[in-house]
C-alpha cells in the first residue's frame, strides 16, 4: 500500500470515480470525477486533531458498522493517502447547514476547505485494468439465519473486525449483544448523571438532602417554593432510572467474551435461491478465523458447519488439519437449517449431521456466517461505461483461455472482479493483467498513448 | 489506468509502474487497501494484512 502511494510512476487518484470512457485500445479518453474531500490534500499532515474535536459521530463502514467514526475522518488509521476527508452528508456545517467549523479552527495546517468542489479530470490512457473487487453478500435475505434479528449472528467480515487489535473491541471477542448492552447502559448513565446533577444543585440551594426533603414534601410540611415540584419529579426520575440501570449493570459485569463459536459455510453461495457458484475462499477464511480466535484465547472452541470443506490450494489441507488438531476446531458435515436464540442472547444452531444422520441442535456464544462473494454494487454501471459484458453471475465476462481479457480489446480484469478468488490468486492475476496491459501500451507509439498507461 | 485500489489493483499498478509505465490508480473510497485492509491476519501464515 505504502509503495503504491509513494511510487513516482503511480498517480494515486483516491476518492475518484470514472464517469465516461471513449476511444479505443491504445488511446482511451477517460473522464474521472475527483470527489471533494473538503480537505486540501497537499496541506493535510494527517495529524488527526480535527477527528479529536469533531462533534458528529456516525457508524464506521470500515469496521462494518460495529464502531463509530467522526464526520471528518480517515478511512482507517494506516490508510494511504494519509489525508482526512469530510463526509459532507453527516457534517454539521456542510450537510445540515449549522454553524460549526471546529475542524477548521483546530487544523494547524489550514487544510480544511469547505468551499472545495468536485473536479473533473481528463486522462489519456492506453489500456485499462478493472480491479474493482467484490461485495460481501447480505445475509439478511436468508430468513432462517435470522442475521437481522439475532445480535450474536455476524458475518465473517464483521468477525474479522471484532478480532482485530485495531477494531472496535481492540481484539477482544466481545459479543454484539454485549456491545449493544454497553451502549444502552452508557446512554442511561448519561441521563441519570444529568438528573443527579440537577438534584445536587437543588440540595445545595436549599441546604438539605433529597431524602429529608421528600419526607417533608410528602407530609406537606415542605412549604412553598417553585423548585419543590420539580425536585420531587427529578427524585422520582432518579429512582426509576436507578431501578432500570441496576439489572443491566449486573448483566454487563457478568458478560464474558465469546468462547464457543460456530461457523456456517456457504451462506448465499452454492444455494440455488441466491448464487449457484462457490465463493472459493470462505472455507479457508473460516478455518483461519477460528485459528486466530483460538490464538487470542486458548479456551476458544469452534465448530465449522459445512457441506464439504474445500481446501484445494497448496498447503490448505495441512492448514485445515492443523486447525483441527491444535486450535480446537470441530468440522461438522451438514447444512444448518435454522438459527434461534435463547434468553441470554445465545444463538442455537439447528442442523442435521450427515455423518451421524441425526437432527441435532447446539448452543453457541457467537455464530459467524461465511458470506458469499458477490459482484460489487457498481459492476453493472461500470460495465456499461466501459462497454464490456458480464457473465451469468454478474462478474466481468472472460474467456477460459484468456482469463484476463474482457470482451473489449484493451480492457483487462483481475481479482474478484472476474470471479471469487483468494488473495494469492488475486495477486497472481493482477501481475498477469499488468503484463497484458503493458503489451498493449508498449506496442502503441508513445505519442498516441500520451505517455499514459 | 487501473480501476480499484484493492490488493489486485495495487499489485497491478506496482507491476506496471516497475516496468516504467505511468499508471493512474483510481479508487472510489478515500483510502486504498480495499477489503484486504479490513482483514486482521491473512492466510496461511497468519501475518498482519496491512
PDB file of C-alpha atoms in Angstrom, chain A residues 1 7 9-17 30 35 37 62 64 75-76 78 80-81 125 127-129 131-132 134 157 160-161 163-164 284 288 292 316 319 386 423 427 430-431 434 438 451 453, chain B residues 1-46 50:
ATOM      1  CA  UNK A   1       0.000   0.000   0.000  1.00  0.00           C
ATOM      2  CA  UNK A   7       5.849   5.297  -6.436  1.00  0.00           C
ATOM      3  CA  UNK A   9       5.131   6.405 -11.704  1.00  0.00           C
ATOM      4  CA  UNK A  10       1.798   5.937  -9.913  1.00  0.00           C
ATOM      5  CA  UNK A  11      -0.688   8.779  -9.913  1.00  0.00           C
ATOM      6  CA  UNK A  12      -2.905   7.851  -6.969  1.00  0.00           C
ATOM      7  CA  UNK A  13      -6.451   9.097  -7.535  1.00  0.00           C
ATOM      8  CA  UNK A  14      -8.319   8.152  -4.369  1.00  0.00           C
ATOM      9  CA  UNK A  15     -11.924   9.279  -3.729  1.00  0.00           C
ATOM     10  CA  UNK A  16     -12.439   9.344  -7.502  1.00  0.00           C
ATOM     11  CA  UNK A  17     -14.898   7.677  -9.845  1.00  0.00           C
ATOM     12  CA  UNK A  30     -11.410   8.817 -19.656  1.00  0.00           C
ATOM     13  CA  UNK A  35     -14.889  13.999  -5.337  1.00  0.00           C
ATOM     14  CA  UNK A  37     -12.801  15.895   0.297  1.00  0.00           C
ATOM     15  CA  UNK A  62     -14.563   0.264   7.738  1.00  0.00           C
ATOM     16  CA  UNK A  64     -18.645  -2.896   9.387  1.00  0.00           C
ATOM     17  CA  UNK A  75     -10.933   5.737   6.337  1.00  0.00           C
ATOM     18  CA  UNK A  76      -8.640   3.637   8.527  1.00  0.00           C
ATOM     19  CA  UNK A  78      -2.902   3.221   8.321  1.00  0.00           C
ATOM     20  CA  UNK A  80      -2.918   5.715   2.167  1.00  0.00           C
ATOM     21  CA  UNK A  81      -3.035   8.562   1.251  1.00  0.00           C
ATOM     22  CA  UNK A 125      -4.701   6.001 -21.323  1.00  0.00           C
ATOM     23  CA  UNK A 127      -5.188   0.264 -21.541  1.00  0.00           C
ATOM     24  CA  UNK A 128      -7.488  -0.250 -18.573  1.00  0.00           C
ATOM     25  CA  UNK A 129      -7.293  -2.848 -15.781  1.00  0.00           C
ATOM     26  CA  UNK A 131      -9.762  -4.461 -10.326  1.00  0.00           C
ATOM     27  CA  UNK A 132     -12.997  -3.462  -8.678  1.00  0.00           C
ATOM     28  CA  UNK A 134     -16.388  -7.768  -4.760  1.00  0.00           C
ATOM     29  CA  UNK A 157     -16.088  -9.630   7.803  1.00  0.00           C
ATOM     30  CA  UNK A 160     -12.704 -10.086  11.328  1.00  0.00           C
ATOM     31  CA  UNK A 161     -13.144  -6.559  12.716  1.00  0.00           C
ATOM     32  CA  UNK A 163     -10.809  -9.995  16.113  1.00  0.00           C
ATOM     33  CA  UNK A 164      -8.652  -7.093  15.012  1.00  0.00           C
ATOM     34  CA  UNK A 284     -10.116 -21.325   4.437  1.00  0.00           C
ATOM     35  CA  UNK A 288      -8.208 -19.023   9.674  1.00  0.00           C
ATOM     36  CA  UNK A 292      -6.859 -16.686  15.220  1.00  0.00           C
ATOM     37  CA  UNK A 316      -4.533 -25.781   2.507  1.00  0.00           C
ATOM     38  CA  UNK A 319      -3.661 -25.986   7.407  1.00  0.00           C
ATOM     39  CA  UNK A 386     -16.614   0.501 -20.314  1.00  0.00           C
ATOM     40  CA  UNK A 423      -5.524 -13.285  -2.117  1.00  0.00           C
ATOM     41  CA  UNK A 427      -2.122 -11.133  -6.761  1.00  0.00           C
ATOM     42  CA  UNK A 430      -3.005  -8.762 -11.024  1.00  0.00           C
ATOM     43  CA  UNK A 431       0.566  -9.303 -12.205  1.00  0.00           C
ATOM     44  CA  UNK A 434      -0.368  -5.818 -15.696  1.00  0.00           C
ATOM     45  CA  UNK A 438       1.879  -3.485 -20.778  1.00  0.00           C
ATOM     46  CA  UNK A 451       2.663   8.614 -22.178  1.00  0.00           C
ATOM     47  CA  UNK A 453      -0.948   3.668 -19.191  1.00  0.00           C
TER      48      UNK A 453
ATOM     49  CA  UNK B   1      -5.371   3.177 -15.874  1.00  0.00           C
ATOM     50  CA  UNK B   2      -6.202   0.761 -13.067  1.00  0.00           C
ATOM     51  CA  UNK B   3      -9.693   0.979 -11.549  1.00  0.00           C
ATOM     52  CA  UNK B   4      -9.918  -0.240  -7.964  1.00  0.00           C
ATOM     53  CA  UNK B   5      -7.317   0.132  -5.218  1.00  0.00           C
ATOM     54  CA  UNK B   6      -7.636  -3.234  -3.514  1.00  0.00           C
ATOM     55  CA  UNK B   7      -4.957  -5.894  -3.394  1.00  0.00           C
ATOM     56  CA  UNK B   8      -5.337  -6.695  -7.117  1.00  0.00           C
ATOM     57  CA  UNK B   9      -5.350  -3.053  -8.208  1.00  0.00           C
ATOM     58  CA  UNK B  10      -2.330  -2.196  -6.063  1.00  0.00           C
ATOM     59  CA  UNK B  11      -0.332  -5.179  -7.325  1.00  0.00           C
ATOM     60  CA  UNK B  12      -1.232  -4.431 -10.930  1.00  0.00           C
ATOM     61  CA  UNK B  13      -0.255  -0.765 -10.563  1.00  0.00           C
ATOM     62  CA  UNK B  14       3.057  -1.589  -8.905  1.00  0.00           C
ATOM     63  CA  UNK B  15       3.985  -4.090 -11.616  1.00  0.00           C
ATOM     64  CA  UNK B  16       3.137  -1.633 -14.388  1.00  0.00           C
ATOM     65  CA  UNK B  17       4.991   1.179 -12.633  1.00  0.00           C
ATOM     66  CA  UNK B  18       8.051  -1.036 -12.206  1.00  0.00           C
ATOM     67  CA  UNK B  19       8.012  -1.577 -15.982  1.00  0.00           C
ATOM     68  CA  UNK B  20       8.338   2.178 -16.322  1.00  0.00           C
ATOM     69  CA  UNK B  21       4.758   2.780 -17.385  1.00  0.00           C
ATOM     70  CA  UNK B  22       2.852   5.745 -15.992  1.00  0.00           C
ATOM     71  CA  UNK B  23      -0.200   4.472 -14.059  1.00  0.00           C
ATOM     72  CA  UNK B  24      -3.351   6.235 -12.886  1.00  0.00           C
ATOM     73  CA  UNK B  25      -4.800   4.248  -9.983  1.00  0.00           C
ATOM     74  CA  UNK B  26      -8.457   5.209  -9.433  1.00  0.00           C
ATOM     75  CA  UNK B  27     -10.137   4.305  -6.122  1.00  0.00           C
ATOM     76  CA  UNK B  28     -13.632   5.359  -5.081  1.00  0.00           C
ATOM     77  CA  UNK B  29     -13.013   5.334  -1.313  1.00  0.00           C
ATOM     78  CA  UNK B  30     -10.777   7.899   0.423  1.00  0.00           C
ATOM     79  CA  UNK B  31      -8.012   5.324   1.008  1.00  0.00           C
ATOM     80  CA  UNK B  32      -6.578   2.411  -0.967  1.00  0.00           C
ATOM     81  CA  UNK B  33      -6.382  -1.081   0.551  1.00  0.00           C
ATOM     82  CA  UNK B  34      -9.819  -2.490  -0.252  1.00  0.00           C
ATOM     83  CA  UNK B  35     -11.234  -5.500   1.556  1.00  0.00           C
ATOM     84  CA  UNK B  36      -7.805  -6.830   2.497  1.00  0.00           C
ATOM     85  CA  UNK B  37      -7.147  -3.852   4.743  1.00  0.00           C
ATOM     86  CA  UNK B  38     -10.182  -4.932   6.788  1.00  0.00           C
ATOM     87  CA  UNK B  39      -8.754  -8.378   7.415  1.00  0.00           C
ATOM     88  CA  UNK B  40      -6.951  -8.830  10.693  1.00  0.00           C
ATOM     89  CA  UNK B  41      -4.478 -11.507   9.649  1.00  0.00           C
ATOM     90  CA  UNK B  42      -4.117 -13.306   6.353  1.00  0.00           C
ATOM     91  CA  UNK B  43      -3.959 -16.976   5.498  1.00  0.00           C
ATOM     92  CA  UNK B  44      -1.826 -19.119   5.560  1.00  0.00           C
ATOM     93  CA  UNK B  45       0.963 -17.504   7.551  1.00  0.00           C
ATOM     94  CA  UNK B  46      -1.433 -15.600   9.840  1.00  0.00           C
ATOM     95  CA  UNK B  50      -1.563  -4.286   6.478  1.00  0.00           C
TER      96      UNK B  50
END
